[in-house]
Structures are given as structure tokens and as C-alpha cells.
XYZ file of C-alpha atoms in Angstrom:
317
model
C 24.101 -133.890 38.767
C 25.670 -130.230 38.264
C 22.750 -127.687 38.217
C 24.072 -124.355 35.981
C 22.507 -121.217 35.086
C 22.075 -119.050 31.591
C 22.449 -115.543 31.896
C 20.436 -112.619 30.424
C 22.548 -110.608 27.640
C 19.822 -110.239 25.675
C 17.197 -107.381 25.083
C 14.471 -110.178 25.182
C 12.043 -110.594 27.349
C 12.759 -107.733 29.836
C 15.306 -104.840 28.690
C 18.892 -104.709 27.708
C 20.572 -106.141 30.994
C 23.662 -103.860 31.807
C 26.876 -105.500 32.654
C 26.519 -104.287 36.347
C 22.969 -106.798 36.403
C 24.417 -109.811 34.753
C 27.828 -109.622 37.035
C 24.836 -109.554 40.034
C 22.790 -112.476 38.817
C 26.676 -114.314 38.309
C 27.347 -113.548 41.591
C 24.059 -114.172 43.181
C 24.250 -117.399 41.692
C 27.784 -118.328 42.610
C 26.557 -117.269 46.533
C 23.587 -119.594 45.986
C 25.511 -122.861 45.030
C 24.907 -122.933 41.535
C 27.696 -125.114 39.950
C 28.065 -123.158 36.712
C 27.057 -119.843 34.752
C 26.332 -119.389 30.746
C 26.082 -117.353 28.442
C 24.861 -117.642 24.947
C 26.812 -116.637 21.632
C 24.952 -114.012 19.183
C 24.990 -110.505 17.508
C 21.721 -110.088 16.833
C 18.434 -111.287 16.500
C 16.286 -110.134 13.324
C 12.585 -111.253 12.795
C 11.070 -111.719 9.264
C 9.412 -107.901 9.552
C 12.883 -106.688 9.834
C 12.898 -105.525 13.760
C 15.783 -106.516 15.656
C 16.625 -107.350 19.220
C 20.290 -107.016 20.648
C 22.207 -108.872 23.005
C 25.725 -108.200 24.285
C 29.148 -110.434 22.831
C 29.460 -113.387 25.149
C 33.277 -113.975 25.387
C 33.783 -110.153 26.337
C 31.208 -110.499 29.189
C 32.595 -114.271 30.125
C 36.019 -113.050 30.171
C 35.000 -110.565 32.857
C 33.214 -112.814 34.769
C 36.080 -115.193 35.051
C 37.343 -112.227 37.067
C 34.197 -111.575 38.972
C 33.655 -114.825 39.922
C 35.868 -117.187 42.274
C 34.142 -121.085 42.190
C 31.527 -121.339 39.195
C 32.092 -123.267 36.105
C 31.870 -120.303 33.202
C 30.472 -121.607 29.984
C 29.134 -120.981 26.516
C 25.956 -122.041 25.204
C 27.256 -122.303 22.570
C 29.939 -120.398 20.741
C 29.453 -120.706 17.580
C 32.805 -121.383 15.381
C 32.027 -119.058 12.296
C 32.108 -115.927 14.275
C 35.682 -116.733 15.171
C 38.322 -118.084 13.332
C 38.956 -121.511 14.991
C 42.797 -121.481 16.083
C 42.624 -118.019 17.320
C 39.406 -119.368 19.290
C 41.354 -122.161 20.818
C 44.215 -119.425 22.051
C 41.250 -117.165 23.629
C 39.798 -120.509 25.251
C 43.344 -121.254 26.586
C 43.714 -117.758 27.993
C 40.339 -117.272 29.954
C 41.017 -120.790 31.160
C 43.887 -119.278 32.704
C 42.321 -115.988 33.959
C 39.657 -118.240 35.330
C 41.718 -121.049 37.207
C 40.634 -123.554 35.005
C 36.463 -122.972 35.025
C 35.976 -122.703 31.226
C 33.863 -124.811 29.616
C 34.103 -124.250 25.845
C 31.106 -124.888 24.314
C 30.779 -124.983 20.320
C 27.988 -125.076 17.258
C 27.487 -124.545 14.333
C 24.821 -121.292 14.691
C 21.341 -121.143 13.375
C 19.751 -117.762 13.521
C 21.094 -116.598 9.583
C 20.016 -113.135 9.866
C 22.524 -112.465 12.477
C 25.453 -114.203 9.878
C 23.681 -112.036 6.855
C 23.872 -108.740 8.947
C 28.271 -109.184 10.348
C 28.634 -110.577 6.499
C 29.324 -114.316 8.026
C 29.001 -117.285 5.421
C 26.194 -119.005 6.253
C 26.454 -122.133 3.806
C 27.838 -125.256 4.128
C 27.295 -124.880 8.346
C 28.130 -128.206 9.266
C 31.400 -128.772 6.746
C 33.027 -125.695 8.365
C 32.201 -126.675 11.485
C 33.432 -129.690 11.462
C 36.457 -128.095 10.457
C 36.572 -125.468 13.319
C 36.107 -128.194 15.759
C 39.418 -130.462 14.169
C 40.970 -127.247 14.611
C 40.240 -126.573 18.242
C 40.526 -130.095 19.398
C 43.789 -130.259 18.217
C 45.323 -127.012 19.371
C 43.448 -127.357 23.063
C 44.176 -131.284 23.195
C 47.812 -131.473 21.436
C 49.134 -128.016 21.698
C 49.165 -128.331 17.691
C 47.586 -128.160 14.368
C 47.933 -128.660 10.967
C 45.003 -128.807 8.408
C 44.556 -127.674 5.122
C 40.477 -127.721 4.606
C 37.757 -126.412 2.362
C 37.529 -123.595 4.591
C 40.031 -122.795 6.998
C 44.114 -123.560 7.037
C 46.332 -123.794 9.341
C 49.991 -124.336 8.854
C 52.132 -125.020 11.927
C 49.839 -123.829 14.733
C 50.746 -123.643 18.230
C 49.487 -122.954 21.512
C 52.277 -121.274 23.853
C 51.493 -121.338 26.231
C 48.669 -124.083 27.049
C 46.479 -123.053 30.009
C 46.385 -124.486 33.243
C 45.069 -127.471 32.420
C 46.567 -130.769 30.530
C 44.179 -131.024 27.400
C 42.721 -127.435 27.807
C 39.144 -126.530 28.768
C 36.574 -129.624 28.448
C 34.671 -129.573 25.031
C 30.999 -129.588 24.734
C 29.511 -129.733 21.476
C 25.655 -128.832 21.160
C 23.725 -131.124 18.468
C 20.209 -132.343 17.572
C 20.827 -133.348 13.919
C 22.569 -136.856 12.761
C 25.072 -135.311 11.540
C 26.451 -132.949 14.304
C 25.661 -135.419 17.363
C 28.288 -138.110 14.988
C 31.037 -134.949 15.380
C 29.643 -134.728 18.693
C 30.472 -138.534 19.609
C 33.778 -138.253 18.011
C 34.927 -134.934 19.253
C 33.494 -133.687 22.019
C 34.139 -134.174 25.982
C 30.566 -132.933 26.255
C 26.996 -133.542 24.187
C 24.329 -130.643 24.718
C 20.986 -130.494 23.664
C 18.092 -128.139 24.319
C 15.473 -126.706 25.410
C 13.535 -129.133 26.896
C 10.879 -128.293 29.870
C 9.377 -132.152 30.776
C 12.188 -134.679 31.391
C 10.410 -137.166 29.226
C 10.779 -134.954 26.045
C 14.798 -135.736 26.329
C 14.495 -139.092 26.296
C 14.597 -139.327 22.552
C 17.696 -137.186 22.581
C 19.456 -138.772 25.179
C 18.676 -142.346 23.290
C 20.351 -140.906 20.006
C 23.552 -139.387 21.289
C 24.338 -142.815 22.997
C 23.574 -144.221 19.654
C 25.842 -141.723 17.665
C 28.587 -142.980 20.485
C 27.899 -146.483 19.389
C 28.469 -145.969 16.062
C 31.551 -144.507 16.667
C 33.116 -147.658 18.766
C 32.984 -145.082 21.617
C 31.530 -146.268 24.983
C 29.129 -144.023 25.767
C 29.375 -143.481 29.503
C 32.838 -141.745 28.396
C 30.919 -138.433 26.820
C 29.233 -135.975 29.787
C 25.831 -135.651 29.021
C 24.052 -132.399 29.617
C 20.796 -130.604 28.793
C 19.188 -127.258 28.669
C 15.771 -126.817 30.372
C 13.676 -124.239 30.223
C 12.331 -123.520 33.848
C 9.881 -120.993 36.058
C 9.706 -121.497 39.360
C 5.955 -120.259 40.795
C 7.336 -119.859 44.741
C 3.778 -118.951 45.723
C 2.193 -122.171 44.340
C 0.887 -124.238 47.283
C 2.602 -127.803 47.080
C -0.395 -129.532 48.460
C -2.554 -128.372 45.334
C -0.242 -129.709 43.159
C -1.401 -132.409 42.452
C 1.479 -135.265 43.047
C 3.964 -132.809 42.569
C 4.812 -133.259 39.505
C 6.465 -130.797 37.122
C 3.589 -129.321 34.618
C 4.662 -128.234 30.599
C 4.526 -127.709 28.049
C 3.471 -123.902 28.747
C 0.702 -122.267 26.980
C 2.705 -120.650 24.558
C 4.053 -123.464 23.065
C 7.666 -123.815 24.510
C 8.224 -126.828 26.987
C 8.978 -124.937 30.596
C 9.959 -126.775 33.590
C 7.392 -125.541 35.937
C 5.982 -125.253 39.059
C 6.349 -124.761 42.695
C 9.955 -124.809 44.049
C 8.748 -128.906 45.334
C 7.607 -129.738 41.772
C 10.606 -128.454 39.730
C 13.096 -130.285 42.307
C 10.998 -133.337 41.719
C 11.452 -132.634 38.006
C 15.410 -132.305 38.735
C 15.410 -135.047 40.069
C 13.816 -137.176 37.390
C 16.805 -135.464 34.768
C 19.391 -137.365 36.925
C 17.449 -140.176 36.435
C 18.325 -140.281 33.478
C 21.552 -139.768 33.346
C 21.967 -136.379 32.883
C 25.486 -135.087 34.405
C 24.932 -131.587 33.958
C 21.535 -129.380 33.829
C 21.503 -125.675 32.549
C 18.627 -123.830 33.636
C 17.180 -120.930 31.381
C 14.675 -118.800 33.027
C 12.500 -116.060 31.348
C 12.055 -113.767 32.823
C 15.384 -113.848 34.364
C 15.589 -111.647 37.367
C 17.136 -111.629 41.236
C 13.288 -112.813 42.545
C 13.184 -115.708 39.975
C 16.574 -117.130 40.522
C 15.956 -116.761 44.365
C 12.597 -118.832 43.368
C 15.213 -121.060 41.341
C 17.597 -121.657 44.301
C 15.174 -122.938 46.277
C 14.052 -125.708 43.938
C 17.973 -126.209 43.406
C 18.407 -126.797 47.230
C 15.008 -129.427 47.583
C 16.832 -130.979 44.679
C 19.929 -131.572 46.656
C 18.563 -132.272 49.929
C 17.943 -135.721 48.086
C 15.682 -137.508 51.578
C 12.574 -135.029 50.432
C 12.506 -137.169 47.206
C 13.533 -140.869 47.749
C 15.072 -142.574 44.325
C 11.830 -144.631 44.305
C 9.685 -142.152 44.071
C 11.421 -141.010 40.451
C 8.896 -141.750 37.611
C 11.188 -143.363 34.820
């Protein structure tokens, strides 16, 4: 199972990161053997009292880090198609592809947070119909090299990507769902399913179970679509294994969110329960997210992969 990372652009929880500290965490992460680095896709965030949080534009600070970095996978989490129209987002897909040697991973929704879409003037009805749209769009240019639809919402009359990127088919396409009807575009479309933020494995088993579904329903076989998650985690590194208990991962948190947690032993264990079931790819968000807690983070990442520490019968189902 690939083990990838989010990183901070966001105000929330500890300060406006500068580009300088999220091009270190990339790197310390790359260094550390993390297979992939994300980002996610917003221009704000608004509470109801009217105070807002920013957060930096994702593709300006992935396209940089497809220069920074040499080996990780770079992807979105996700982008979400109004902000962009759809064929020009398929040529700027094709293009960091290119500047990254083929690392994109192009991850797409439908956003959710309408304050952000209220405050940049972006239509926020009818979500789901234009992005379904978006996605024909993309899937066509990046898969093809061409499109031609005349929707509801978008048009495009003789598109072409010239030139294509370095790979056949373009950048692998993820599509994040929860909701019937994006995990059905998901099964149809997408080369990847994403759903989050989970913290216990077992509160993805009900996801997992419905995507596969969604794949049935659409004659697809479902061990053809990559399935990955996104986990909240903390890592305590000062927890004493031999207190906890048998090791097992603890969550939800007080707070209310589900959060991976634990000492480095009990979120590898917890890791290791995600591949169990048949997770291909696990992004990791910590909060806070700083050089100590991803250092905390590597080390569960490395008991995960040493693989002996946890024998495959030891894996709670």
C-alpha cells in the first residue's frame, strides 16, 4: 500500500505556512520515503460569523513542487472542476505532468465549502451536473487527446491536446465521492475512488463496500479502480507501546473528528489493518502539521513497512 502525505497551505490550525515551509515538509517527506505529497484545492474558508481563514492556490504551489521534488507522486485532494474551466484544466494537468516526469495525480470534485464559490462569484448550483460535465471533458482530452461536447454548462468544439504529456492516457484520474451519485461517475470515470477522512479503519468499511458496489452496477470489475483513502492521523512518539493496551489504534478523538492515533507501534498497526482491506493508496493528514510530527509520522510509516513487527495474522478484520 502507497502511504502519501497532505500538505499545510492553509492558515488553520497553526499560521499561514510560507512557501519556503511547505517546499521543506515536501522535501522532508520525499527524504523520508513517503510515496506521494497533496495538496488540497480552495480560496477560502468563511464561517457562519463571517471570519475567514486563507489558504494558498494549490496548482501554483504543486506546479513548483513538481520542480522541487525528484521521486514523489504530486497530487490534488481534490481539485475541484468549477474553479477551472475543464479543457483548459486537462492542458495544465498535461503540462505539470510533463514538468514533473510523469508524478501527477489529478484528482477532481465537485467542491463543498459554498462560501468560498459565493466570495470568487463561482456557481454553486447544480454541483454534480457540471461536474459530471467537467469530468467528460477531462477524460476525454487526457485519455483521447480530444473532445467534443456541447452540455448544459460547458462546450467544447474541436478540443485538442498538443501536445499530450509524457504519458499514454495522461495523468491517472482520481475522483473523490461519498454520495450515490458521484461514486456512480466515480465507477465510470475515474482511474482512482477517494474518500475521506476517516481515523479507525473500521469506519471505511462502509465506504469501501459502496464504491465496489457503484463498480458493480456499472458492469465494471471492481479490482480495476485504485482504491484510496484519507486518514486523519497524530502520531504521540512519546506514548509508551507497552501501555497501550494491544496496540491498537485509539479514535475517534475528543473533539469529534475520527484521528488515527497513537504511538508510532499503534498507528503502523492501524496501517496495516487499511491494507487489509484493500486500500492501495493511504493519504495521511496531520494537524498540526509540522517537521516534529511528520518525523513522528515517518516512524509509524517505516514499522508499517518493516511488515515482520506485525504478522498478517495478527490484522483484526
Amino acid at each position: 500500500m502507497k502511504i502519501g502525505l497532505v500538505l499545510p497551505l492553509a492558515e488553520y490550525p497553526s499560521g499561514q505556512p510560507s512557501y519556503a515551509e511547505i517546499r521543506a515538509l515536501a522535501l522532508q517527506a520525499e527524504g523520508a520515503g513517503f510515496d506521494s505529497v497533496w495538496v488540497f484545492d480552495h480560496l477560502l474558508f468563511r464561517a457562519a460569523d463571517g471570519t475567514s481563514e486563507g489558504i494558498w492556490e494549490s496548482w501554483t504551489v504543486l506546479s513548483a513542487l513538481a520542480e522541487a521534488t525528484d521521486r514523489v507522486e504530486l497530487g490534488t485532494l481534490v481539485l475541484c472542476t468549477a474553479f477551472r474551466n475543464p479543457a483548459v484544466l486537462a492542458k495544465m494537468a498535461v503540462t505539470l505532468d510533463e514538468v514533473s516526469g510523469g508524478r501527477l495525480i489529478l484528482g477532481l470534485g465537485c467542491g463543498w465549502h459554498e462560501p468560498e464559490f459565493d466570495a470568487f462569484g463561482v456557481p454553486f448550483d447544480h454541483r454534480v451536473e457540471r461536474f459530471e460535465e467537467a469530468l467528460r471533458i477531462v477524460s476525454s482530452l487526457l485519455r483521447t487527446g480530444r473532445a467534443d461536447m456541447t452540455g448544459r454548462h460547458y462546450r467544447v468544439g474541436g478540443g485538442e491536446l498538443r501536445p499530450l504529456g509524457p504519458r499514454a492516457g495522461g495523468p491517472p484520474l482520481l475522483v473523490g465521492a461519498h454520495r450515490p451519485r458521484m461514486t456512480a461517475l466515480a465507477a465510470r470515470y475515474a482511474d482512482l475512488w477517494n474518500s475521506c477522512w476517516f481515523g479507525s479503519p473500521e469506519g471505511a468499511c462502509d465506504a469501501l463496500a459502496r464504491i465496489r458496489e457503484a463498480c458493480g452496477r456499472e458492469g465494471r470489475d471492481p479490482a480495476s479502480l485504485g482504491l484510496t483513502l484519507g486518514v486523519n492521523v497524530a502520531v504521540d512518539a512519546a506514548a509508551d507501546a507497552a501501555v497501550d493496551g494491544e496496540n491498537e489504534p485509539r479514535g475517534p478523538a475528543p473533539a469529534g473528528t475520527d484521528v488515527l492515533t497513537g504511538s508510532p507501534e499503534a498507528v503502523a498497526r492501524g496501517l496495516r489493518r487499511y491494507e487489509s482491506l484493500g486500500v492501495a493508496h493511504l493519504i495521511l493528514n496531520l494537524n498540526p502539521h509540522d517537521s516534529a510530527a511528520q518525523r513522528s509520522l515517518a516512524t509509524a510509516v517505516r514499522l508499517y513497512r518493516a511488515g515482520a513487527r506485525f504478522p498478517a495474522a495478527e490484522v483484526k478484520q
